């Protein structure tokens, strides 16, 4: 994708949360607040782009700003939505259909999902974040 004339590659791995921490960005999703959720998704894209960039470059040389991702996400709803689906599948290793089914089980009190959620703080964070996507 291109943002402000810059070709952007995003790498959706757990390391993007390290990028968020280094930039002082708290990625939190409040499913009751759509605007806050969309802002969190834009921040996730920014951190994923930083994640890719810093594999071979210095973080201070990154050519875009955080706000560029927020403007892009607001102006490109369809592309932004596709990126979020792809990101969800990349991070979780599951298809969107599988995530929706898992989220339904969790909402219904499915025992297996609850046990997995308690086992690892990163998994809890990812599940909370992606539950906003699959609603």
CSV table of C-alpha atoms in Angstrom, one decimal, residues 15-119:
chain,number,residue,atom,x,y,z
A,15,UNK,CA,7.0,-7.7,17.8
A,16,UNK,CA,4.8,-4.9,16.7
A,17,UNK,CA,3.8,-4.5,20.4
A,18,UNK,CA,7.4,-3.8,21.2
A,19,UNK,CA,7.3,-1.0,18.6
A,20,UNK,CA,4.2,0.3,20.3
A,21,UNK,CA,5.9,0.3,23.7
A,22,UNK,CA,9.0,2.1,22.3
A,23,UNK,CA,6.8,4.8,20.8
A,24,UNK,CA,4.7,5.1,23.9
A,25,UNK,CA,1.5,3.9,22.2
A,26,UNK,CA,-1.0,2.0,24.2
A,27,UNK,CA,-3.0,-0.3,21.8
A,28,UNK,CA,-6.3,-0.8,23.6
A,29,UNK,CA,-9.7,-1.6,22.1
A,30,UNK,CA,-12.9,-0.5,23.6
A,31,UNK,CA,-15.6,-2.3,21.5
A,32,UNK,CA,-18.2,0.1,22.9
A,33,UNK,CA,-16.4,3.0,21.3
A,34,UNK,CA,-16.1,2.6,17.6
A,35,UNK,CA,-13.9,5.7,17.2
A,36,UNK,CA,-11.5,4.6,19.8
A,37,UNK,CA,-11.4,1.1,18.2
A,38,UNK,CA,-10.6,2.5,14.7
A,39,UNK,CA,-7.9,4.7,16.2
A,40,UNK,CA,-6.4,1.6,17.9
A,41,UNK,CA,-6.4,-0.2,14.5
A,42,UNK,CA,-4.6,2.7,12.8
A,43,UNK,CA,-2.0,2.6,15.6
A,44,UNK,CA,-1.6,-1.1,15.0
A,45,UNK,CA,-0.9,-0.5,11.3
A,46,UNK,CA,1.7,2.2,12.2
A,47,UNK,CA,3.4,-0.2,14.6
A,48,UNK,CA,3.3,-3.0,12.1
A,49,UNK,CA,5.0,-0.7,9.5
A,50,UNK,CA,7.6,0.2,12.1
A,51,UNK,CA,8.0,-3.5,12.9
A,52,UNK,CA,8.9,-4.1,9.2
A,53,UNK,CA,11.0,-1.0,8.8
A,54,UNK,CA,13.2,-1.6,11.8
A,55,UNK,CA,14.3,-5.0,10.5
A,56,UNK,CA,16.8,-3.3,8.3
A,57,UNK,CA,16.6,0.4,9.2
A,58,UNK,CA,16.8,2.8,12.1
A,59,UNK,CA,13.5,3.6,13.7
A,60,UNK,CA,14.3,7.3,13.6
A,61,UNK,CA,14.6,7.2,9.8
A,62,UNK,CA,11.0,6.0,9.3
A,63,UNK,CA,9.5,8.4,6.7
A,64,UNK,CA,5.9,8.5,8.0
A,65,UNK,CA,4.3,9.8,11.1
A,66,UNK,CA,1.7,8.1,13.3
A,67,UNK,CA,-0.9,10.7,12.1
A,68,UNK,CA,-0.3,9.6,8.5
A,69,UNK,CA,-1.8,6.2,9.4
A,70,UNK,CA,-4.8,7.7,11.0
A,71,UNK,CA,-5.5,9.9,8.0
A,72,UNK,CA,-5.0,6.9,5.7
A,73,UNK,CA,-7.3,4.7,7.7
A,74,UNK,CA,-10.1,7.3,7.6
A,75,UNK,CA,-9.7,8.0,3.9
A,76,UNK,CA,-9.3,4.4,2.8
A,77,UNK,CA,-12.0,2.4,4.6
A,78,UNK,CA,-12.0,-0.6,2.2
A,79,UNK,CA,-8.2,-1.0,2.1
A,80,UNK,CA,-8.0,-0.4,5.8
A,81,UNK,CA,-10.6,-3.2,6.4
A,82,UNK,CA,-8.7,-5.6,4.2
A,83,UNK,CA,-5.4,-4.9,6.0
A,84,UNK,CA,-7.1,-5.6,9.4
A,85,UNK,CA,-8.5,-8.9,8.2
A,86,UNK,CA,-5.1,-9.9,6.8
A,87,UNK,CA,-3.4,-8.8,10.1
A,88,UNK,CA,-5.9,-10.8,12.2
A,89,UNK,CA,-5.2,-13.9,10.2
A,90,UNK,CA,-1.4,-13.4,10.2
A,91,UNK,CA,-1.2,-12.8,14.0
A,92,UNK,CA,-3.6,-15.5,15.1
A,93,UNK,CA,-2.9,-18.1,12.4
A,94,UNK,CA,-6.6,-18.6,12.0
A,95,UNK,CA,-9.1,-17.6,9.3
A,96,UNK,CA,-11.7,-15.0,9.9
A,97,UNK,CA,-14.3,-17.7,10.0
A,98,UNK,CA,-12.4,-19.6,12.7
A,99,UNK,CA,-12.0,-16.4,14.7
A,100,UNK,CA,-15.7,-15.6,14.5
A,101,UNK,CA,-16.6,-19.1,15.7
A,102,UNK,CA,-14.1,-18.9,18.5
A,103,UNK,CA,-15.5,-15.5,19.6
A,104,UNK,CA,-19.0,-16.9,19.6
A,105,UNK,CA,-17.9,-19.8,21.8
A,106,UNK,CA,-16.1,-17.4,24.1
A,107,UNK,CA,-19.3,-15.2,24.4
A,108,UNK,CA,-21.3,-18.3,25.2
A,109,UNK,CA,-18.9,-19.2,28.0
A,110,UNK,CA,-16.9,-21.8,26.0
A,111,UNK,CA,-14.5,-23.5,28.5
A,112,UNK,CA,-11.7,-24.2,26.0
A,113,UNK,CA,-11.4,-20.5,24.9
A,114,UNK,CA,-11.3,-19.3,28.5
A,115,UNK,CA,-8.5,-21.7,29.4
A,116,UNK,CA,-6.4,-20.5,26.5
A,117,UNK,CA,-7.1,-16.9,27.2
A,118,UNK,CA,-5.7,-17.2,30.8
A,119,UNK,CA,-2.6,-19.1,29.7
